Amino acid sequence: MKRLLERKILIGGFALAVLILTIVNTISYQNTAKVFTTQKQVEASYEVLQKVRDILTTLRDAERARRGYIITGKESYLETYDTALKSINTELSEAKNATFNNQNQRHRLNLIEPLITKRVNLIKTSIKLYKQNQSDTETQIALTDKGLLLHDEIWRIITQIENEEQLLLQHRRAESEKSFHFTTLITIAGSCFSFSLLFSVYSLLQAQIKKRQQLESVLRESKKRYRKLFAVNPHPLWVYDLATLKFLVVNEVAVKHYGYSQADFLSMTVKNILPSEDIESVMKRIYQLSPTIKQTAIERHKKQDGTIIDVEVISHELIFRGRCARLVLARDITIEKQAREAEEIRRNLEKELELQELKTRFFSMVSHEFRTPLSTILISTQVLENSKEWSEEKKRKNLQRIQSSAKTMTQLLTDILTLTRAESGKLEFKPHPLNLEDFCHSIVEEIQFSTGTQQDIIFIHQCLEKIACMDEKILRSILTNLLDNAIKYSPQNSKIYFTLTKNSEQAIFQIQDRGIGISQEEQEQLYQAFQRGQNVGDVPGTGLGLAVVKKCVELHGGSINVESQLEVGTTFTVLLPWM
């Protein structure tokens, strides 16, 4: 793009310089022609002045010849007189011709013409009377006076002609000088600008030539490095023709790795190193490759001995020996792929073993957790059946044990079902308007009634708003499991604080106990299924509660945090979006 711009600048600069020189020469020619025209006009003015002066001189010659003849009586003066009379009309005509484009001057010459005629007639009359009567001086004096008056009138008009021609002469000289100076200025300025422009174009051209030489040098060095890299690259490399798919050049690594000779490669196409079942898909991908983007793909190649190998192919287009070609680096990943497959098999086996272990633990847990409440229910029903004489108080206690065991089994089944549905993506989130204060009160009452807990659950509500859109079932699972854990792992007659607050966009549920606490190491695996702390002792539990809580909190778009210290207590904080 930059080279194209510089080329346009060069062409444009040269064209502009030629254009400026053409304009300068045109203006110079026009002004020179104007100078010549003005010069001709100046010469014409000089000619008019000369013709007018010739007329006046001729009249004076005729008058002097008359006076000389009258004074001396010599006939020789008459010859001068005759010559003057013959030339005066010719000179007048020439003066008129010289002023053909100046109406004012022609008008003045027209005024002079009758005056000259009168003046000539007076001279003729004077000579004629002198010949008749040489002693009539009075008449000669009168004629002389009239001639002087006519001469003054002629002189006045000729002076006007001369004055106007002088003004024209000055004006034309000024125009001529102005045109000359303007032509000189334009020529100098245009030439300087053109030469500056040509010099700039020349400098740019020189810079381009120098840059091109540098690029050619860099290109030569690059080609040398490319050939060296091509030869010493540890992976197979080749270049193939995009039109024919024939190999154009291959490195020695490719020859050794694939088993083909250089001659074999150069007589083959890309298709020859592909398994027959892969040719169609690979060709389709090759024809769809972008010419400007480096491409990476996984292919299968066939060696000379028929061995199939997996390779990672990295390629990009280039111009090679004047042809559109593609450079290919083929990295053998057969061993890596086998290693990855082996690793994947190992991981799958580990997952299978882990799953098997989880199943074993699950069935063991279910068996244990169900056996205890079932035994309690069975024994309590047998006792009730065989002890008809018992008091109502004893019967009520046995019924409470049956109800508690049934509730334990129900909660266990609920947790298992919730966790299973959450992990399979079938647990749905169905929010609806809910009075959080009333809901939390009811949860506390249910737990205290069903468990007969001796701990005191203190519910603290610090929200001005009460209604939020939440999923009642999911929220019940979260709060019930957290409160059950707080009760199980807290000493009797201790206080459990259940706080509901709200920030700008979240509801905050906080449950704080003074129980056995959780170690820092165990907190990292706190929300995994079947995980229980080492300090729980004989406290019954499945290890599912917090896993269920974590899944439910995530489904609700919230988060859960824990702060705990051994033998001090635990605080769980649940943040759910207030919708």
Coordinates of C-alpha atoms in Angstrom, one line a residue:
M1 CA 0.0 0.0 0.0
K2 CA 2.8 2.4 0.9
R3 CA 4.7 1.5 -2.3
L4 CA 1.6 2.2 -4.3
L5 CA 1.2 5.6 -2.6
E6 CA 4.9 6.5 -3.3
R7 CA 4.5 5.4 -6.9
K8 CA 1.4 7.7 -7.2
I9 CA 3.3 10.5 -5.6
L10 CA 6.2 10.1 -8.1
I11 CA 3.9 10.0 -11.1
G12 CA 1.8 12.9 -9.8
G13 CA 4.9 15.0 -8.9
F14 CA 6.4 14.5 -12.4
A15 CA 3.1 15.2 -14.1
L16 CA 2.6 18.4 -11.9
A17 CA 6.2 19.6 -12.8
V18 CA 5.5 19.1 -16.5
L19 CA 2.2 20.8 -16.2
I20 CA 3.7 23.8 -14.3
L21 CA 6.4 24.1 -16.9
T22 CA 3.8 24.0 -19.7
I23 CA 1.7 26.7 -17.9
V24 CA 4.8 28.8 -17.3
N25 CA 5.9 28.5 -20.9
T26 CA 2.4 29.3 -22.1
I27 CA 2.2 32.4 -19.9
S28 CA 5.7 33.4 -21.0
Y29 CA 4.8 33.0 -24.6
Q30 CA 1.6 35.0 -24.2
N31 CA 3.4 37.8 -22.3
T32 CA 6.2 37.8 -24.9
A33 CA 3.7 38.1 -27.7
K34 CA 2.1 40.9 -25.7
V35 CA 5.5 42.6 -25.4
F36 CA 6.0 42.3 -29.1
T37 CA 2.6 43.8 -29.7
T38 CA 3.2 46.6 -27.3
Q39 CA 6.6 47.2 -29.0
K40 CA 4.9 47.5 -32.3
Q41 CA 2.4 50.0 -30.8
V42 CA 5.4 52.0 -29.4
E43 CA 7.0 52.0 -32.8
A44 CA 3.7 53.1 -34.4
S45 CA 3.5 56.0 -31.9
Y46 CA 7.0 57.0 -32.8
E47 CA 6.0 56.8 -36.5
V48 CA 2.9 59.0 -35.9
L49 CA 5.0 61.6 -34.1
Q50 CA 7.6 61.5 -36.9
K51 CA 4.9 61.9 -39.6
V52 CA 3.3 64.8 -37.8
R53 CA 6.6 66.5 -37.3
D54 CA 7.4 65.9 -41.0
I55 CA 4.2 67.7 -42.0
L56 CA 5.1 70.7 -39.8
T57 CA 8.7 70.7 -41.1
T58 CA 7.4 70.6 -44.7
L59 CA 5.1 73.6 -44.1
R60 CA 8.0 75.4 -42.6
D61 CA 10.2 74.6 -45.6
A62 CA 7.5 75.9 -47.9
E63 CA 7.2 79.1 -45.8
R64 CA 10.9 79.6 -45.7
A65 CA 11.2 79.1 -49.5
R66 CA 8.4 81.7 -50.0
R67 CA 10.1 84.2 -47.7
G68 CA 13.5 83.6 -49.4
Y69 CA 12.0 84.0 -52.9
I70 CA 10.1 87.3 -51.9
I71 CA 13.2 88.7 -50.2
T72 CA 15.8 87.7 -52.8
G73 CA 13.7 87.0 -55.8
K74 CA 15.8 84.0 -56.6
E75 CA 14.1 81.2 -58.5
S76 CA 16.1 78.6 -56.6
Y77 CA 13.8 79.1 -53.6
L78 CA 10.8 78.1 -55.8
E79 CA 12.3 74.7 -56.3
T80 CA 12.4 74.1 -52.6
Y81 CA 8.8 75.4 -52.4
D82 CA 7.6 73.1 -55.2
T83 CA 9.3 70.1 -53.5
A84 CA 7.6 70.9 -50.2
L85 CA 4.1 71.3 -51.9
K86 CA 4.5 68.0 -53.6
S87 CA 5.4 66.0 -50.5
I88 CA 3.0 67.6 -48.0
N89 CA -0.1 65.7 -49.2
T90 CA 1.9 62.4 -49.2
E91 CA 3.0 63.0 -45.7
L92 CA -0.5 63.9 -44.6
S93 CA -1.8 60.6 -46.1
E94 CA 0.9 58.7 -44.3
A95 CA 0.1 60.3 -41.0
K96 CA -3.6 59.3 -41.5
N97 CA -2.6 55.7 -42.2
A98 CA -0.4 55.6 -39.1
T99 CA -3.4 56.6 -37.0
F100 CA -6.0 54.4 -38.6
N101 CA -6.8 52.7 -35.2
N102 CA -7.0 56.0 -33.2
Q103 CA -10.2 58.0 -34.0
N104 CA -9.1 61.0 -31.9
Q105 CA -5.9 61.4 -33.9
R106 CA -7.6 60.9 -37.2
H107 CA -10.1 63.6 -36.2
R108 CA -7.3 66.0 -35.4
L109 CA -5.6 65.2 -38.8
N110 CA -8.9 65.9 -40.5
L111 CA -9.0 69.3 -38.7
I112 CA -5.4 70.0 -39.8
E113 CA -6.0 69.1 -43.5
P114 CA -8.2 72.2 -44.4
L115 CA -5.8 74.4 -42.4
I116 CA -2.9 73.0 -44.4
T117 CA -4.8 73.6 -47.6
K118 CA -5.5 77.2 -46.6
R119 CA -1.8 77.7 -45.6
V120 CA -0.6 76.3 -48.9
N121 CA -3.1 78.5 -50.8
L122 CA -1.8 81.5 -48.9
I123 CA 1.8 80.6 -49.9
K124 CA 0.7 80.1 -53.5
T125 CA -1.2 83.5 -53.5
S126 CA 1.8 85.3 -51.9
I127 CA 4.1 84.0 -54.6
K128 CA 1.7 84.7 -57.4
L129 CA 1.1 88.3 -56.2
Y130 CA 4.9 88.8 -55.8
K131 CA 5.4 87.8 -59.4
Q132 CA 2.8 90.3 -60.5
N133 CA 3.9 93.2 -58.2
Q134 CA 7.1 92.9 -56.2
S135 CA 6.5 96.2 -54.5
D136 CA 3.2 95.3 -52.9
T137 CA 4.7 94.7 -49.5
E138 CA 1.5 95.6 -47.6
T139 CA -0.3 92.7 -49.2
Q140 CA 2.6 90.4 -48.5
I141 CA 2.6 91.4 -44.8
A142 CA -1.1 90.8 -44.6
L143 CA -0.7 87.3 -46.1
T144 CA 2.2 86.6 -43.8
D145 CA 0.1 87.5 -40.8
K146 CA -2.7 85.2 -41.9
G147 CA -0.1 82.5 -42.5
L148 CA 1.2 82.9 -39.0
L149 CA -2.3 82.5 -37.6
L150 CA -2.9 79.4 -39.6
H151 CA 0.5 78.1 -38.6
D152 CA -0.3 78.7 -34.9
E153 CA -3.6 76.8 -35.3
I154 CA -1.9 73.9 -37.1
W155 CA 0.8 73.9 -34.4
R156 CA -1.8 73.7 -31.6
I157 CA -3.5 70.7 -33.2
I158 CA -0.1 69.0 -33.9
T159 CA 0.9 69.6 -30.3
Q160 CA -2.3 67.9 -29.2
I161 CA -1.5 65.0 -31.4
E162 CA 2.0 64.8 -30.0
N163 CA 0.8 65.0 -26.4
E164 CA -1.6 62.1 -26.9
E165 CA 1.0 60.0 -28.7
Q166 CA 3.4 60.8 -25.8
L167 CA 0.8 59.5 -23.3
L168 CA 0.2 56.4 -25.4
L169 CA 3.9 55.9 -25.7
Q170 CA 4.3 56.1 -21.9
H171 CA 1.4 53.8 -21.3
R172 CA 2.7 51.3 -23.8
R173 CA 6.2 51.4 -22.4
A174 CA 4.8 50.8 -18.9
E175 CA 2.7 47.9 -20.2
S176 CA 5.7 46.5 -21.9
E177 CA 7.8 46.7 -18.8
K178 CA 5.1 45.2 -16.7
S179 CA 4.6 42.3 -19.0
F180 CA 8.3 41.8 -19.2
H181 CA 8.7 41.8 -15.3
F182 CA 5.6 39.6 -14.9
T183 CA 7.0 37.1 -17.5
T184 CA 10.4 37.1 -15.8
L185 CA 8.8 36.6 -12.4
I186 CA 6.5 33.8 -13.6
T187 CA 9.3 32.1 -15.5
I188 CA 11.7 32.2 -12.5
A189 CA 9.0 31.2 -9.9
G190 CA 7.6 28.4 -12.1
S191 CA 11.1 27.2 -13.0
C192 CA 12.2 27.2 -9.4
F193 CA 9.0 25.4 -8.2
S194 CA 9.2 22.9 -11.1
F195 CA 12.9 22.2 -10.4
S196 CA 12.1 21.9 -6.7
L197 CA 9.3 19.5 -7.5
L198 CA 11.5 17.5 -9.9
F199 CA 14.3 17.5 -7.2
S200 CA 11.8 16.2 -4.7
V201 CA 10.6 13.5 -7.1
Y202 CA 14.2 12.6 -7.8
S203 CA 15.0 12.4 -4.1
L204 CA 11.9 10.2 -3.5
L205 CA 12.9 8.1 -6.5
Q206 CA 16.4 7.8 -5.2
A207 CA 15.0 6.8 -1.7
Q208 CA 12.8 4.2 -3.3
I209 CA 15.7 2.8 -5.3
K210 CA 17.8 2.7 -2.1
K211 CA 15.0 1.1 -0.2
R212 CA 14.4 -1.4 -2.9
Q213 CA 18.1 -2.3 -2.9
Q214 CA 17.9 -2.7 0.9
L215 CA 14.8 -4.9 0.6
E216 CA 16.5 -6.9 -2.1
S217 CA 19.4 -7.4 0.1
V218 CA 17.2 -8.4 3.1
L219 CA 15.2 -10.7 0.7
R220 CA 18.4 -12.4 -0.4
E221 CA 19.5 -12.8 3.3
S222 CA 16.0 -14.1 4.1
K223 CA 16.1 -16.6 1.3
K224 CA 19.5 -17.8 2.5
R225 CA 18.2 -18.2 6.1
Y226 CA 15.0 -19.8 4.7
R227 CA 17.0 -22.4 2.8
K228 CA 19.2 -23.0 5.9
L229 CA 16.1 -23.4 8.2
F230 CA 14.4 -25.5 5.6
A231 CA 17.4 -27.8 5.4
V232 CA 18.1 -28.1 9.2
N233 CA 14.5 -28.1 10.5
P234 CA 14.1 -31.1 12.8
H235 CA 10.6 -31.8 11.3
P236 CA 9.6 -32.8 7.8
L237 CA 9.1 -29.8 5.5
W238 CA 7.9 -29.5 1.9
V239 CA 6.4 -27.1 -0.6
Y240 CA 3.7 -28.2 -3.0
D241 CA 2.1 -26.6 -6.0
L242 CA -1.5 -25.4 -5.2
A243 CA -2.6 -26.0 -8.8
T244 CA -1.2 -29.5 -9.4
L245 CA -0.6 -30.6 -5.7
K246 CA 2.9 -31.8 -6.8
F247 CA 5.8 -31.6 -4.4
L248 CA 8.2 -28.9 -5.5
V249 CA 10.9 -29.3 -2.8
V250 CA 11.3 -31.5 0.4
N251 CA 13.9 -31.4 3.1
E252 CA 16.1 -34.4 4.1
V253 CA 14.2 -35.0 7.3
A254 CA 11.1 -35.7 5.3
V255 CA 13.0 -38.1 3.1
K256 CA 14.3 -40.0 6.1
H257 CA 11.1 -39.9 8.1
Y258 CA 8.8 -41.0 5.2
G259 CA 11.2 -43.4 3.5
Y260 CA 10.7 -41.9 0.0
S261 CA 13.7 -40.6 -2.0
Q262 CA 14.0 -37.0 -3.2
A263 CA 13.2 -38.2 -6.7
D264 CA 10.1 -40.2 -5.4
F265 CA 8.8 -37.1 -3.6
L266 CA 9.3 -34.8 -6.7
S267 CA 7.3 -37.3 -8.8
M268 CA 4.4 -37.5 -6.3
T269 CA 1.5 -35.3 -5.3
V270 CA 0.1 -34.7 -1.8
K271 CA -2.5 -37.4 -2.4
N272 CA 0.1 -40.1 -2.6
I273 CA 1.1 -39.7 1.1
L274 CA -2.6 -39.9 2.2
P275 CA -4.5 -43.0 3.1
S276 CA -7.2 -43.6 0.3
E277 CA -10.0 -43.1 2.8
D278 CA -8.7 -39.7 3.9
I279 CA -8.0 -38.2 0.4
E280 CA -11.5 -36.7 -0.2
S281 CA -11.8 -34.9 3.2
V282 CA -8.2 -33.6 3.1
M283 CA -8.6 -32.3 -0.4
K284 CA -11.8 -30.5 0.5
R285 CA -10.0 -28.9 3.4
I286 CA -7.0 -27.8 1.3
Y287 CA -9.3 -26.2 -1.3
Q288 CA -11.1 -24.3 1.4
L289 CA -7.9 -22.9 3.1
S290 CA -7.6 -19.2 3.4
P291 CA -4.5 -17.8 1.5
T292 CA -3.7 -15.3 4.2
I293 CA -4.0 -17.3 7.4
K294 CA -1.7 -20.0 8.8
Q295 CA -3.6 -23.2 9.0
T296 CA -3.2 -26.1 11.5
A297 CA -4.7 -29.5 11.1
I298 CA -4.3 -33.1 12.2
E299 CA -3.9 -35.6 9.3
R300 CA -2.9 -39.2 8.8
H301 CA 0.0 -39.8 6.4
K302 CA 1.3 -43.0 4.8
K303 CA 5.0 -43.8 4.8
Q304 CA 6.8 -45.6 2.0
D305 CA 6.5 -48.9 3.9
G306 CA 2.8 -48.5 4.3
T307 CA 2.9 -47.4 8.0
I308 CA 0.2 -44.9 8.9
I309 CA 1.3 -42.1 11.2
D310 CA -0.6 -39.2 12.8
V311 CA 0.8 -35.8 12.0
E312 CA 0.1 -32.2 13.0
V313 CA 0.2 -30.1 9.8
I314 CA 1.0 -26.4 9.9
S315 CA 0.9 -24.6 6.6
H316 CA 0.7 -21.3 4.9
E317 CA 0.7 -20.0 1.3
L318 CA 3.7 -18.5 -0.5
I319 CA 5.0 -17.8 -4.0
F320 CA 7.7 -20.3 -4.8
R321 CA 9.6 -20.1 -8.1
G322 CA 6.8 -17.9 -9.5
R323 CA 4.1 -20.4 -8.6
C324 CA 1.3 -20.2 -6.0
A325 CA 2.4 -22.9 -3.5
R326 CA 2.0 -23.9 0.2
L327 CA 4.7 -24.5 2.7
V328 CA 4.0 -27.5 5.0
L329 CA 5.5 -28.5 8.3
A330 CA 4.5 -32.0 9.4
R331 CA 5.1 -33.0 13.0
D332 CA 4.7 -36.7 13.8
I333 CA 2.4 -36.9 16.8
T334 CA 1.8 -40.6 16.7
I335 CA 3.5 -41.3 20.0
E336 CA 1.9 -38.2 21.6
K337 CA -1.5 -39.3 20.4
Q338 CA -0.9 -42.8 21.7
A339 CA 0.2 -41.3 25.0
R340 CA -2.8 -39.1 25.2
E341 CA -5.1 -42.0 24.4
A342 CA -3.4 -44.0 27.1
E343 CA -3.7 -41.1 29.5
E344 CA -7.4 -40.8 28.6
I345 CA -7.9 -44.5 29.2
R346 CA -6.2 -44.1 32.6
R347 CA -8.3 -41.2 33.6
N348 CA -11.5 -43.0 32.5
L349 CA -10.4 -46.0 34.6
E350 CA -9.7 -43.7 37.5
K351 CA -13.1 -42.1 37.1
E352 CA -14.7 -45.6 36.8
L353 CA -12.9 -46.7 40.0
E354 CA -13.9 -43.4 41.7
L355 CA -17.5 -43.9 40.6
Q356 CA -17.4 -47.5 41.8
E357 CA -16.1 -46.3 45.1
L358 CA -18.8 -43.6 45.3
K359 CA -21.4 -46.3 44.5
T360 CA -20.0 -48.5 47.2
R361 CA -19.9 -45.6 49.7
F362 CA -23.4 -44.6 48.6
F363 CA -24.9 -48.0 49.1
S364 CA -23.0 -48.4 52.4
M365 CA -24.2 -45.0 53.6
V366 CA -27.8 -45.7 52.4
S367 CA -27.7 -49.1 54.1
H368 CA -26.4 -47.6 57.3
E369 CA -28.6 -44.5 57.3
F370 CA -31.7 -46.4 56.5
R371 CA -31.0 -49.3 58.9
T372 CA -31.0 -47.0 62.0
P373 CA -34.3 -45.2 61.5
L374 CA -35.9 -48.4 60.2
S375 CA -34.8 -50.3 63.3
T376 CA -36.1 -47.5 65.4
I377 CA -39.4 -47.6 63.7
L378 CA -39.6 -51.4 63.9
I379 CA -38.7 -51.5 67.6
S380 CA -41.1 -48.6 68.5
T381 CA -44.0 -50.3 66.7
Q382 CA -43.3 -53.6 68.4
V383 CA -43.1 -51.9 71.8
L384 CA -46.4 -50.1 71.1
E385 CA -48.0 -53.3 70.0
N386 CA -46.9 -55.3 73.1
S387 CA -47.3 -52.5 75.7
K388 CA -50.9 -51.8 75.7
E389 CA -50.8 -50.9 79.4
W390 CA -48.3 -48.0 78.8
S391 CA -49.2 -44.5 79.7
E392 CA -50.1 -42.0 77.0
E393 CA -46.8 -40.2 77.7
K394 CA -44.7 -43.3 76.8
K395 CA -46.8 -43.9 73.7
R396 CA -46.4 -40.3 72.6
K397 CA -42.6 -40.6 72.9
N398 CA -42.5 -43.8 70.8
L399 CA -44.6 -42.1 68.2
Q400 CA -42.3 -39.1 68.2
R401 CA -39.3 -41.5 67.6
I402 CA -41.2 -43.1 64.7
Q403 CA -42.0 -39.7 63.2
S404 CA -38.4 -38.5 63.7
S405 CA -37.0 -41.6 62.0
A406 CA -39.4 -41.3 59.1
K407 CA -38.5 -37.7 58.7
T408 CA -34.8 -38.6 58.7
M409 CA -35.5 -41.1 55.9
T410 CA -37.5 -38.6 54.0
Q411 CA -34.8 -36.0 54.3
L412 CA -32.2 -38.5 53.1
L413 CA -34.3 -39.5 50.1
T414 CA -35.0 -35.8 49.3
D415 CA -31.2 -35.0 49.4
I416 CA -30.3 -37.9 47.2
L417 CA -33.1 -37.0 44.7
T418 CA -32.1 -33.3 44.7
L419 CA -28.4 -34.0 44.2
T420 CA -29.1 -36.5 41.4
R421 CA -31.4 -34.2 39.6
A422 CA -29.0 -31.3 40.0
E423 CA -26.1 -33.2 38.6
S424 CA -28.2 -34.5 35.6
G425 CA -29.4 -31.0 34.9
K426 CA -33.1 -31.9 35.6
L427 CA -33.5 -29.8 38.7
E428 CA -35.6 -26.8 37.6
F429 CA -35.4 -23.3 39.0
K430 CA -39.0 -21.9 39.4
P431 CA -39.0 -18.6 41.3
H432 CA -42.2 -16.9 42.5
P433 CA -42.9 -14.1 45.0
L434 CA -42.1 -15.2 48.5
N435 CA -42.4 -13.5 51.9
L436 CA -38.9 -14.3 53.2
E437 CA -39.5 -13.3 56.8
D438 CA -42.5 -15.5 57.2
F439 CA -40.8 -18.3 55.2
C440 CA -37.7 -18.3 57.5
H441 CA -39.9 -18.3 60.6
S442 CA -41.8 -21.3 59.3
I443 CA -38.5 -23.1 58.6
V444 CA -37.3 -22.5 62.2
E445 CA -40.6 -23.7 63.7
E446 CA -40.6 -26.9 61.5
I447 CA -37.1 -27.8 62.5
Q448 CA -37.6 -27.1 66.2
F449 CA -40.8 -29.1 66.2
S450 CA -39.6 -32.1 64.1
T451 CA -36.2 -32.5 65.8
G452 CA -37.1 -31.5 69.3
T453 CA -33.8 -29.7 69.5
Q454 CA -32.6 -28.3 72.7
Q455 CA -30.6 -25.6 70.9
D456 CA -32.2 -22.2 70.7
I457 CA -32.5 -20.9 67.1
I458 CA -32.6 -17.1 67.2
F459 CA -34.0 -15.6 63.9
I460 CA -33.0 -12.0 63.2
H461 CA -34.7 -10.1 60.4
Q462 CA -33.0 -6.9 59.2
C463 CA -34.8 -6.2 55.9
L464 CA -37.3 -3.4 55.2
E465 CA -38.5 -5.4 52.2
K466 CA -40.1 -8.8 52.7
I467 CA -41.1 -10.0 49.2
A468 CA -38.6 -11.5 46.8
C469 CA -38.9 -13.9 43.8
M470 CA -37.2 -17.2 44.8
D471 CA -37.7 -20.9 44.4
E472 CA -39.3 -22.1 47.6
K473 CA -38.2 -25.7 47.3
I474 CA -34.6 -24.9 46.5
L475 CA -34.4 -22.3 49.3
R476 CA -36.0 -24.8 51.8
S477 CA -33.3 -27.4 50.9
I478 CA -30.6 -24.8 51.5
L479 CA -31.8 -23.5 54.8
T480 CA -33.0 -26.8 56.2
N481 CA -29.6 -28.5 55.5
L482 CA -27.6 -25.6 57.0
L483 CA -29.8 -25.4 60.1
D484 CA -29.8 -29.2 60.6
N485 CA -26.0 -29.2 60.4
A486 CA -25.8 -26.3 62.9
I487 CA -28.1 -28.3 65.3
K488 CA -26.2 -31.6 64.9
Y489 CA -22.7 -30.2 65.5
S490 CA -23.6 -27.8 68.3
P491 CA -23.7 -28.5 72.0
Q492 CA -27.0 -28.7 73.8
N493 CA -28.6 -25.5 75.1
S494 CA -26.3 -23.5 72.8
K495 CA -27.6 -20.6 70.6
I496 CA -27.8 -20.7 66.8
Y497 CA -28.2 -17.4 65.1
F498 CA -30.1 -17.3 61.8
T499 CA -29.9 -13.8 60.2
L500 CA -31.7 -12.4 57.1
T501 CA -30.3 -9.2 55.7
K502 CA -30.2 -7.5 52.3
N503 CA -27.7 -5.4 50.3
S504 CA -28.5 -3.5 47.1
E505 CA -29.1 -6.6 44.9
Q506 CA -28.8 -9.7 47.1
A507 CA -30.6 -11.5 50.0
I508 CA -28.0 -12.6 52.7
F509 CA -28.8 -15.7 54.8
Q510 CA -26.3 -16.2 57.6
I511 CA -26.4 -19.2 60.0
Q512 CA -23.9 -19.1 62.9
D513 CA -23.3 -21.8 65.5
R514 CA -20.9 -22.5 68.4
G515 CA -20.2 -26.1 67.4
I516 CA -17.2 -28.3 66.7
G517 CA -16.0 -26.2 63.7
I518 CA -14.3 -27.3 60.5
S519 CA -10.5 -27.5 59.9
Q520 CA -8.9 -25.4 57.2
E521 CA -7.9 -28.5 55.2
E522 CA -11.4 -30.0 55.2
Q523 CA -13.0 -26.7 54.1
E524 CA -11.4 -27.2 50.7
Q525 CA -13.5 -30.4 50.1
L526 CA -16.4 -29.2 52.1
Y527 CA -19.0 -29.4 49.3
Q528 CA -18.1 -32.8 47.8
A529 CA -20.6 -35.6 48.3
F530 CA -20.1 -38.0 51.1
Q531 CA -17.3 -35.8 52.7
R532 CA -17.5 -35.5 56.5
G533 CA -15.1 -34.0 59.0
Q534 CA -12.8 -36.2 61.0
N535 CA -14.0 -34.5 64.2
V536 CA -17.8 -35.4 63.8
G537 CA -17.4 -38.4 66.2
D538 CA -20.7 -40.4 66.6
V539 CA -22.9 -37.7 65.1
P540 CA -25.0 -39.3 62.4
G541 CA -24.8 -37.9 58.9
T542 CA -24.6 -38.8 55.2
G543 CA -22.1 -36.1 53.9
L544 CA -24.7 -35.1 51.3
G545 CA -26.2 -32.0 53.0
L546 CA -23.6 -29.4 52.0
A547 CA -23.2 -30.9 48.5
V548 CA -27.0 -30.4 48.1
V549 CA -26.7 -26.8 49.5
K550 CA -23.9 -26.0 47.0
K551 CA -25.8 -27.3 44.0
C552 CA -29.0 -25.4 45.0
V553 CA -27.1 -22.2 45.6
E554 CA -25.5 -22.3 42.2
L555 CA -28.9 -23.1 40.6
H556 CA -30.3 -20.0 42.3
G557 CA -27.4 -17.9 40.8
G558 CA -25.9 -17.2 44.2
S559 CA -22.8 -18.0 46.2
I560 CA -21.9 -19.6 49.6
N561 CA -19.0 -18.8 52.0
V562 CA -17.9 -20.4 55.2
E563 CA -15.9 -19.1 58.1
S564 CA -15.0 -21.7 60.7
Q565 CA -12.6 -22.5 63.5
L566 CA -12.2 -25.7 65.4
E567 CA -14.0 -25.8 68.8
V568 CA -15.2 -22.2 68.2
G569 CA -17.9 -22.5 65.7
T570 CA -19.0 -22.1 62.1
T571 CA -20.7 -19.4 60.1
F572 CA -22.3 -20.1 56.6
T573 CA -23.2 -17.1 54.5
V574 CA -25.5 -17.6 51.5
L575 CA -26.0 -14.8 49.0
L576 CA -28.9 -15.1 46.6
P577 CA -30.1 -12.6 44.0
W578 CA -33.0 -10.4 45.2
M579 CA -35.4 -10.5 42.3

